[in-house]
XYZ file of C-alpha atoms in Angstrom:
472
model
C -1.505 -11.090 26.717
C 0.836 -8.527 28.172
C 0.177 -5.009 26.988
C 3.314 -3.438 28.433
C 5.859 -1.705 26.257
C 8.556 -4.289 26.804
C 10.790 -1.806 28.551
C 12.491 -4.468 30.612
C 14.200 -5.758 27.513
C 15.149 -2.354 26.161
C 18.861 -1.630 25.760
C 20.556 0.117 28.638
C 22.916 3.046 28.178
C 26.605 2.705 27.599
C 28.399 2.741 30.973
C 31.449 4.342 29.446
C 29.651 7.541 28.451
C 30.024 10.674 30.498
C 26.880 11.851 32.326
C 26.025 14.403 29.669
C 26.748 11.959 26.884
C 24.565 9.367 28.574
C 21.660 11.796 28.601
C 22.378 12.511 24.959
C 22.528 8.873 23.928
C 19.644 7.759 26.097
C 17.294 10.167 24.429
C 17.815 8.431 21.109
C 17.973 4.881 22.524
C 15.018 2.538 22.191
C 12.148 3.461 24.455
C 14.061 6.342 25.987
C 13.394 8.509 22.940
C 10.418 9.726 24.960
C 12.135 10.100 28.324
C 15.893 10.495 28.520
C 16.062 10.115 32.283
C 14.239 6.775 32.299
C 16.984 5.238 30.186
C 19.685 5.703 32.817
C 20.069 2.184 34.181
C 22.597 -0.433 35.142
C 25.656 -0.939 32.953
C 25.473 -3.542 30.220
C 28.093 -6.230 30.130
C 29.423 -6.632 26.598
C 29.130 -10.095 25.070
C 31.963 -11.792 23.286
C 31.594 -11.659 19.531
C 30.350 -15.255 19.174
C 28.799 -15.873 22.602
C 25.385 -16.995 21.332
C 26.990 -19.843 19.358
C 27.543 -21.652 22.674
C 23.807 -22.426 22.616
C 23.218 -25.730 20.785
C 19.868 -24.895 19.198
C 21.111 -21.554 17.914
C 24.281 -23.215 16.615
C 22.196 -25.651 14.558
C 20.088 -22.770 13.262
C 23.190 -20.728 12.420
C 24.975 -23.562 10.577
C 21.886 -24.388 8.541
C 21.553 -20.756 7.530
C 25.219 -20.644 6.436
C 24.506 -23.176 3.692
C 21.092 -21.831 2.750
C 22.251 -18.219 2.605
C 25.013 -19.080 0.137
C 22.379 -20.633 -2.104
C 20.114 -17.619 -1.677
C 22.823 -15.230 -2.849
C 23.611 -17.504 -5.791
C 19.976 -17.384 -6.856
C 19.748 -13.600 -6.437
C 22.680 -12.992 -8.762
C 21.556 -15.625 -11.272
C 17.970 -14.359 -11.283
C 18.932 -10.707 -11.845
C 21.410 -11.547 -14.570
C 19.043 -13.957 -16.326
C 16.309 -11.306 -16.480
C 18.785 -8.715 -17.745
C 20.133 -11.083 -20.404
C 16.638 -12.051 -21.588
C 15.274 -8.499 -21.740
C 18.208 -6.040 -21.682
C 16.123 -3.874 -19.367
C 16.864 -2.574 -15.863
C 13.139 -1.962 -15.493
C 12.533 -5.718 -15.955
C 15.001 -6.421 -13.145
C 13.051 -3.932 -11.060
C 9.765 -5.683 -11.878
C 11.243 -9.014 -10.765
C 12.348 -7.483 -7.481
C 8.945 -5.856 -7.078
C 7.086 -9.149 -7.594
C 9.290 -10.900 -5.050
C 8.490 -8.338 -2.363
C 4.910 -7.424 -3.365
C 3.380 -10.152 -1.135
C 5.198 -8.687 1.867
C 3.689 -5.292 1.114
C 0.172 -6.688 0.697
C 0.073 -9.447 3.308
C 3.025 -8.802 5.633
C 0.919 -7.731 8.609
C -1.309 -10.786 8.291
C 1.828 -12.926 8.242
C 2.846 -11.327 11.531
C -0.533 -12.168 13.088
C -0.107 -15.805 12.019
C 3.434 -15.954 13.395
C 2.284 -14.681 16.797
C -0.310 -17.496 16.870
C 1.774 -20.402 15.500
C 4.715 -22.399 16.777
C 7.794 -21.062 15.028
C 9.759 -24.254 14.314
C 7.100 -26.209 12.354
C 6.106 -22.984 10.600
C 9.671 -22.513 9.369
C 9.837 -26.107 8.143
C 6.812 -25.487 5.899
C 8.045 -22.161 4.502
C 11.591 -23.400 3.878
C 10.278 -26.457 2.012
C 8.071 -24.254 -0.188
C 11.023 -22.016 -1.068
C 13.177 -25.037 -1.943
C 10.556 -26.434 -4.320
C 10.172 -23.058 -6.049
C 13.916 -22.832 -6.731
C 14.065 -26.392 -8.059
C 11.152 -25.728 -10.428
C 12.920 -22.647 -11.820
C 16.122 -24.693 -12.209
C 14.314 -27.332 -14.290
C 12.848 -24.676 -16.598
C 16.217 -22.995 -17.065
C 18.260 -26.168 -17.582
C 15.803 -27.453 -20.186
C 15.952 -24.164 -22.092
C 12.248 -23.477 -21.643
C 12.560 -20.527 -19.277
C 10.866 -17.266 -20.199
C 10.705 -13.987 -18.338
C 7.201 -14.661 -17.054
C 8.449 -17.890 -15.456
C 10.948 -15.868 -13.446
C 8.219 -13.426 -12.483
C 6.025 -16.275 -11.188
C 8.913 -17.835 -9.254
C 9.760 -14.478 -7.678
C 6.123 -14.019 -6.647
C 5.987 -17.541 -5.147
C 9.137 -16.897 -3.112
C 7.606 -13.659 -1.914
C 4.470 -15.446 -0.701
C 6.553 -17.852 1.368
C 8.573 -14.942 2.727
C 5.433 -13.305 4.164
C 5.454 -15.903 6.941
C 9.084 -17.063 6.819
C 10.682 -13.674 7.549
C 8.818 -12.704 10.735
C 8.968 -16.317 11.920
C 12.758 -16.447 11.549
C 13.204 -13.008 13.105
C 11.117 -13.780 16.185
C 12.354 -17.397 16.500
C 15.814 -16.107 17.408
C 14.565 -14.919 20.806
C 13.203 -18.432 21.509
C 16.583 -19.931 20.609
C 18.807 -17.720 22.776
C 16.649 -15.790 25.243
C 16.830 -12.029 25.907
C 20.398 -12.051 27.258
C 21.932 -13.092 23.933
C 19.416 -11.502 21.568
C 21.577 -8.602 20.377
C 24.515 -10.919 19.736
C 22.392 -13.503 17.911
C 20.680 -10.923 15.678
C 24.063 -9.475 14.751
C 25.536 -12.905 14.007
C 22.519 -13.714 11.828
C 23.308 -10.621 9.791
C 27.003 -11.536 9.645
C 25.973 -15.020 8.521
C 23.815 -13.679 5.689
C 26.446 -11.212 4.551
C 29.311 -13.729 4.839
C 27.366 -15.901 2.410
C 27.377 -12.875 0.141
C 31.152 -13.256 -0.103
C 30.789 -16.785 -1.468
C 27.412 -16.915 -3.210
C 27.917 -14.166 -5.828
C 31.401 -15.445 -6.660
C 30.110 -18.993 -7.182
C 27.142 -17.669 -9.131
C 29.455 -15.705 -11.434
C 31.496 -18.839 -12.135
C 28.389 -20.936 -12.758
C 26.750 -18.341 -15.026
C 29.829 -17.939 -17.207
C 30.744 -21.639 -17.053
C 27.623 -23.815 -17.167
C 24.625 -21.466 -16.996
C 22.204 -19.934 -14.502
C 20.119 -23.080 -14.068
C 22.743 -24.744 -11.885
C 22.706 -21.800 -9.485
C 18.930 -22.233 -9.065
C 19.313 -25.989 -8.532
C 22.024 -25.634 -5.900
C 19.948 -23.061 -4.055
C 17.004 -25.465 -3.937
C 19.198 -28.229 -2.546
C 20.765 -25.891 0.019
C 17.494 -25.815 1.998
C 18.259 -29.338 3.200
C 20.702 -27.814 5.721
C 18.279 -25.517 7.642
C 15.540 -28.169 7.548
C 17.942 -30.680 9.110
C 18.945 -28.162 11.764
C 15.304 -27.515 12.690
C 14.658 -31.256 13.022
C 17.687 -31.764 15.306
C 16.816 -28.969 17.761
C 15.865 -29.834 21.351
C 12.419 -28.497 22.158
C 13.178 -28.484 25.898
C 16.017 -25.993 25.366
C 13.831 -23.383 23.661
C 12.751 -20.257 25.539
C 8.957 -20.481 25.311
C 7.026 -17.368 24.347
C 3.309 -17.046 25.023
C 1.466 -17.345 21.732
C -1.300 -14.911 20.929
C -4.766 -16.531 21.071
C -7.105 -16.262 18.146
C -9.189 -13.134 18.359
C -10.525 -10.158 16.492
C -8.623 -6.931 16.146
C -5.101 -8.393 16.525
C -3.876 -6.642 13.413
C -5.158 -3.285 14.641
C -3.703 -4.004 18.064
C -0.240 -4.409 16.573
C -0.566 -1.194 14.584
C -1.749 0.743 17.659
C 1.167 -0.645 19.647
C 3.693 0.691 17.125
C 1.827 3.983 16.620
C 2.052 4.661 20.348
C 5.803 4.072 20.439
C 7.800 6.716 18.514
C 10.983 4.734 19.221
C 9.475 1.914 17.116
C 7.492 3.949 14.595
C 10.148 6.325 13.263
C 12.949 3.762 12.703
C 10.424 1.722 10.713
C 9.555 4.813 8.660
C 13.255 5.454 8.026
C 14.016 1.939 6.769
C 10.857 2.181 4.675
C 12.272 5.118 2.738
C 15.657 3.437 2.433
C 14.241 0.068 1.405
C 12.018 1.688 -1.203
C 14.500 4.024 -2.879
C 18.067 3.418 -1.672
C 18.506 -0.343 -1.179
C 17.613 -1.340 -4.768
C 21.049 -2.818 -5.398
C 19.932 -5.383 -8.032
C 18.828 -2.469 -10.219
C 21.716 -0.110 -9.473
C 24.653 -2.511 -9.498
C 23.561 -4.517 -12.546
C 23.098 -1.227 -14.451
C 26.554 0.036 -13.430
C 28.173 -3.241 -14.462
C 26.356 -3.526 -17.787
C 25.705 0.063 -18.930
C 28.221 2.341 -17.205
C 31.332 0.129 -17.181
C 30.190 -2.285 -19.943
C 31.292 -5.400 -18.090
C 29.812 -8.876 -17.576
C 28.231 -10.859 -14.716
C 31.636 -11.348 -13.093
C 31.934 -7.623 -12.340
C 28.347 -7.497 -11.070
C 29.213 -10.376 -8.716
C 32.373 -8.545 -7.650
C 30.354 -5.459 -6.662
C 28.111 -7.640 -4.478
C 31.109 -9.427 -2.966
C 32.872 -6.188 -2.027
C 29.696 -4.843 -0.472
C 29.465 -8.077 1.509
C 32.987 -7.529 2.897
C 31.807 -4.282 4.445
C 28.505 -5.815 5.557
C 30.230 -8.641 7.423
C 32.465 -6.123 9.183
C 29.432 -4.049 10.156
C 27.581 -7.090 11.510
C 30.544 -8.309 13.567
C 31.063 -4.846 15.034
C 27.371 -4.859 15.993
C 27.823 -8.254 17.684
C 30.349 -6.692 20.064
C 28.146 -3.752 20.989
C 26.055 -4.035 24.132
C 23.334 -1.644 22.947
C 21.382 -0.756 19.816
C 21.325 3.030 19.708
C 18.964 5.004 17.514
C 21.527 7.802 17.321
C 23.834 5.324 15.578
C 20.988 4.413 13.207
C 20.528 8.047 12.142
C 24.259 8.624 11.634
C 24.653 5.380 9.646
C 21.701 6.290 7.405
C 23.221 9.718 6.693
C 26.581 8.122 5.863
C 24.872 5.558 3.641
C 23.191 8.230 1.543
C 26.413 10.216 1.221
C 28.320 7.119 0.041
C 25.675 6.318 -2.585
C 26.016 9.837 -3.998
C 29.808 9.514 -3.973
C 29.631 6.139 -5.738
C 27.276 7.558 -8.367
C 29.852 10.222 -9.216
C 32.817 7.795 -9.400
C 34.380 8.034 -12.874
C 36.353 4.781 -12.713
C 35.343 1.187 -12.052
C 37.979 0.688 -9.332
C 36.765 3.756 -7.426
C 33.155 2.580 -7.593
C 34.195 -0.900 -6.447
C 36.153 0.408 -3.437
C 33.171 2.447 -2.212
C 31.128 -0.772 -2.066
C 33.019 -1.815 1.097
C 32.089 1.131 3.375
C 28.655 1.228 1.728
C 28.101 -2.355 2.836
C 29.332 -1.550 6.361
C 26.943 1.344 6.969
C 24.007 -0.439 5.304
C 24.494 -3.364 7.684
C 24.746 -0.975 10.630
C 21.342 0.428 9.627
C 19.815 -3.057 9.325
C 21.198 -4.546 12.534
C 20.566 -1.464 14.670
C 16.947 -1.254 13.533
C 16.296 -4.983 13.890
C 17.861 -5.256 17.337
C 16.332 -2.100 18.793
C 12.865 -3.209 17.641
C 13.174 -6.733 19.040
C 14.689 -5.672 22.357
C 12.106 -2.934 22.954
C 8.998 -4.910 21.949
C 6.714 -6.994 24.134
C 7.195 -10.684 23.144
C 3.430 -11.153 22.713
C 3.370 -8.726 19.769
C 6.898 -9.239 18.478
C 5.775 -11.186 15.421
C 3.465 -8.361 14.348
C 6.065 -5.669 14.986
C 8.731 -7.544 13.048
C 6.238 -8.260 10.254
C 5.480 -4.547 10.009
C 9.208 -3.814 9.912
C 9.817 -6.407 7.188
C 6.707 -5.296 5.301
C 7.932 -1.707 5.194
C 11.588 -2.583 4.584
C 11.107 -5.300 1.963
C 7.610 -4.371 0.823
C 8.803 -0.969 -0.323
C 10.601 -2.679 -3.206
C 7.427 -3.235 -5.281
C 6.916 0.524 -5.184
C 10.521 1.655 -5.451
C 12.117 -0.920 -7.764
C 10.072 -0.100 -10.890
C 10.504 3.626 -10.190
C 14.272 3.481 -9.779
C 14.449 1.064 -12.724
C 12.615 3.596 -14.897
C 14.807 6.467 -13.639
C 17.917 4.372 -14.317
C 16.790 3.463 -17.843
C 15.677 7.016 -18.651
C 18.323 9.201 -17.010
C 21.179 6.758 -16.453
C 22.518 4.664 -13.597
C 24.413 7.577 -12.039
C 21.300 9.722 -11.657
C 19.286 6.816 -10.249
C 21.942 5.894 -7.666
C 22.476 9.510 -6.595
C 18.727 10.057 -6.211
C 18.475 7.046 -3.909
C 21.294 8.407 -1.765
C 19.705 11.853 -1.559
C 16.399 10.361 -0.400
C 18.187 8.329 2.297
C 20.025 11.379 3.630
C 16.887 13.534 3.664
C 14.836 10.880 5.474
C 17.576 10.335 8.070
C 17.937 14.054 8.794
C 14.190 14.656 9.143
C 13.541 11.581 11.299
C 16.565 12.351 13.486
C 15.064 15.756 14.227
C 11.635 14.202 14.891
C 13.127 11.746 17.411
C 15.088 14.541 19.042
C 11.958 16.646 19.411
C 10.018 13.674 20.810
C 12.746 13.215 23.414
C 12.789 16.895 24.386
C 16.275 17.418 22.919
C 18.067 20.170 21.087
C 21.165 20.239 18.914
C 24.363 21.625 20.460
C 27.823 22.208 19.054
C 30.842 22.525 21.332
C 34.578 21.932 21.402
C 35.884 18.763 23.038
C 39.649 18.132 23.250
C 40.231 20.639 20.487
C 37.616 19.203 18.106
C 34.024 20.299 17.407
C 31.355 17.826 18.558
C 27.708 17.837 17.501
C 25.165 16.148 19.757
C 21.571 16.123 20.905
C 21.096 16.801 24.608
C 18.057 17.394 26.849
C 16.902 21.002 26.575
C 17.564 21.715 30.229
C 21.203 20.653 29.730
C 21.801 22.587 26.526
C 22.740 25.799 28.250
C 25.255 24.068 30.497
C 26.878 22.365 27.508
C 27.139 25.539 25.408
C 30.738 26.624 24.637
C 32.193 29.195 27.000
C 32.340 32.772 25.751
């Protein structure tokens, strides 16, 4: 097993930056958070927006996920609304979310160890089949009128158990489908795929809920897994980019943790998304409460909020697909903007104002997700990628069991506006603190100067700060 830091796959600096800006950006880019000078490398050629779709295996994977993701979003909306209609409680919605992500919190790292040992394609066939059967079982209970809240809790927990292995396997399988040259583009298109489905899934779910009931949304989601399973079966094994699997051995979990602990460029982005996933990304709780309690509307408006957020998310993912690098400076700025937009949305007095803010909120949230995902994958040694991505998903998704009941209780007790604003404030605080930590780790300091008549704020190496200071 290679024990190197994976620097060869780390993103290179933007060739269009000036020399001082390149030093600035490099210090918050991937591995170069520790050494700004080491990040100055050859220019990166930008991919076309859809370049990875030229690869047959990835195209099959992508098309299968298009269908499955639409079903997933249908189930998310139907599940949240069914719980809310059965209980009238935002806290119950939070408990459902918590149960779905609790397995990731408890067993996520062990899932990463398994993924590093197993072949990805057969592993995904097992997990996808398990998720399909869970959705179909919930559909039968709902359509027969037997469904109770505890049934939904059990189904959410079962989906979470499958996700423990499915998520890191899907994340790390992308590199086997496309190779390192197309990894950034493929990761971004995966995100665009998931968020594009968000444009269709919630709208269809809203129509089904109001027209024929939530059970049909669960059934269609279960059937939608036929598409990714077919795609996996049709892939050509000879076209995959093989990755050395980790042998069985003791201490592999600790090895993965030590690897991340020794890499601040991996550790601190994971900490940041942990705070955001725990307290700021609880949209099922926030948006259902705004639709039902604040604006006193039905499931159609809740679906509309999700659809508008998806419009921004798709835009953010496609913009990421065109970028040649995954910069941690961009991650910090996007996280700050995300928190500010949540606070602004919480204060919106009218439904139309709240709805409009969902678009930029979706854009910056997707920028956070894609930038973190890509920078981690491109900077990580392939032999430990499954464990690193499992840790990322464990922190990002596993924070929900902790945060969802808390924000649900805050929302029920103090109102949806207070809960949403608190989530935004936590996101902004975490982004500011972690940005300063990364800057300090890279030997940087904050400078403010005038550029073409406008003030610019940037982090630069300490030995350059004096030269960049504004003239007296």
